[in-house]
């Protein structure tokens, strides 16, 4: 796996920066977009801007998985940034990326955990999972307890 963080301050053109990066990565590493996870962390862009940015990134890297979340301080290269947007690009050499989104206001944490376990059972070669959540809005322990009960130990 190779990870690069791009720190965006102010009104820089995020998709343009991603396009430059994507071209360089494709040339250097010959990575398939299906093996790329783009994560957008920002305390400064609103929901509509974030969705627009994600759509532009998908135009550049159509098969990449793009996710994002708001934050109260972004981290890049081990340092905390403030009032920025950090785009983290993870490139996997031997894996593909799949994303699942759960809205725990629409389905319970236990239902979400069962669904995750079902999805993982269809992916016997799954190498890892990453969960982004708002701790004040999600009962994380219930989510993982249910997933563990259904699928076995998730570490």
C-alpha positions as a printed Julia matrix, in Angstrom:
155×3 Matrix{Float64}:
   0.0     0.0     0.0
   1.13    3.51   -0.75
  -0.47    6.58    0.85
  -0.2    10.21   -0.09
  -1.92   13.12    1.62
  -2.69   16.27   -0.28
  -3.27   19.34    1.89
  -5.61   21.9     0.35
  -5.81   25.38    1.83
  -8.35   27.99    0.86
  -9.92   27.77   -2.57
  -7.36   25.6    -4.33
  -8.89   23.37   -6.98
  -9.05   19.95   -5.3
 -10.01   18.01   -8.46
  -7.17   19.63  -10.42
  -4.67   18.62   -7.72
  -6.1    15.07   -7.71
  -5.9    14.87  -11.53
  -2.21   15.79  -11.49
  -1.59   13.26   -8.76
  -3.65   10.51  -10.47
  -1.71   10.87  -13.72
   1.61   10.65  -11.86
   0.48    7.6    -9.86
  -0.82    5.77  -12.91
   2.47    6.37  -14.75
   4.75    5.46  -11.83
   2.9     2.59  -10.22
   0.47    1.38  -12.86
  -2.3     1.18  -10.27
  -5.84    0.3   -11.27
  -8.44    2.8   -10.02
 -10.33   -0.1    -8.36
  -7.36   -0.35   -6.0
  -7.6     3.3    -4.91
  -9.41    4.76   -1.89
  -9.71    8.55   -1.81
 -10.66    9.97    1.59
 -11.66   13.62    1.98
 -11.41   15.14    5.47
 -12.44   18.75    5.87
 -13.58   21.28    8.42
 -14.06   24.01    5.82
 -16.15   22.7     2.91
 -19.88   22.23    3.14
 -21.83   19.13    2.12
 -22.63   20.36   -1.41
 -18.98   21.29   -2.06
 -17.87   17.9    -0.74
 -20.31   16.05   -3.0
 -19.23   18.15   -5.96
 -15.58   17.45   -5.2
 -16.25   13.72   -4.89
 -18.08   13.73   -8.25
 -15.15   15.53   -9.91
 -12.7    13.01   -8.45
 -14.89   10.17   -9.76
 -14.69   11.76  -13.23
 -10.89   11.63  -12.98
 -10.68    8.16  -11.38
 -14.04    6.51  -12.22
 -13.38    3.19  -10.49
 -11.81    4.62   -7.32
 -13.77    4.58   -4.07
 -14.3     8.09   -2.74
 -15.47    8.76    0.81
 -15.36   11.77    3.08
 -16.22   13.16    6.44
 -16.26   16.44    8.24
 -13.64   16.95   10.88
 -12.59   19.4    13.54
  -8.93   19.2    12.64
  -7.34   17.29    9.83
  -4.22   15.14   10.1
  -1.65   14.9     7.33
   1.81   13.41    7.5
   1.5    13.06   11.27
   0.67   16.72   11.87
  -2.62   18.37   12.74
  -3.9    20.91   10.25
  -6.61   23.49   10.86
  -9.13   24.95    8.42
  -7.92   22.81    5.55
  -9.11   19.97    3.42
  -6.92   16.89    3.47
  -7.31   14.4     0.66
  -5.74   11.07    1.53
  -5.16    8.75   -1.4
  -4.51    5.1    -0.55
  -3.27    2.86   -3.36
  -3.24   -0.89   -2.89
  -1.08   -3.07   -5.13
  -2.82   -6.41   -4.62
  -6.3    -5.47   -3.38
  -9.45   -3.81   -4.55
 -11.5    -1.42   -2.43
 -15.19   -1.65   -1.59
 -17.1     0.86    0.5
 -20.25    0.49    2.58
 -22.17    3.39    4.07
 -24.57    3.0     6.98
 -26.88    5.7     8.25
 -27.61    4.65   11.81
 -30.51    7.08   11.95
 -32.21    4.85    9.36
 -31.06    1.44   10.59
 -29.85    0.41   14.01
 -26.23   -0.22   14.85
 -27.04   -3.91   15.26
 -28.7    -4.06   11.82
 -25.69   -2.28   10.34
 -23.32   -4.7    12.07
 -25.27   -7.69   10.68
 -25.15   -6.19    7.2
 -21.39   -5.65    7.45
 -20.94   -9.27    8.58
 -23.03  -10.46    5.6
 -20.91   -8.4     3.21
 -17.69   -9.69    4.76
 -18.89  -13.29    4.4
 -19.08  -12.66    0.65
 -15.47  -11.39    0.68
 -13.34  -14.21    2.1
 -10.13  -12.41    1.1
 -11.02   -9.16    2.88
  -7.83   -7.74    4.34
  -9.22   -4.94    6.52
 -12.0    -2.53    7.32
 -12.03    1.13    8.26
 -14.94    2.71   10.11
 -15.55    6.46   10.17
 -18.28    7.5    12.54
 -19.6    10.23   14.78
 -19.23    8.78   18.26
 -22.01   10.96   19.65
 -24.45    9.58   17.06
 -23.45    5.93   16.8
 -23.21    3.2    19.38
 -19.99    1.76   17.99
 -19.82   -1.09   20.51
 -23.24   -2.41   19.4
 -22.17   -2.22   15.75
 -19.0    -4.27   16.29
 -20.56   -6.65   18.81
 -23.2    -7.62   16.26
 -20.71   -7.88   13.4
 -18.42  -10.04   15.58
 -21.34  -12.27   16.6
 -22.33  -12.81   12.97
 -18.92  -13.07   11.3
 -16.52  -14.08   14.04
 -13.77  -11.92   15.48
 -13.24   -8.67   13.56
  -9.95   -7.06   14.44
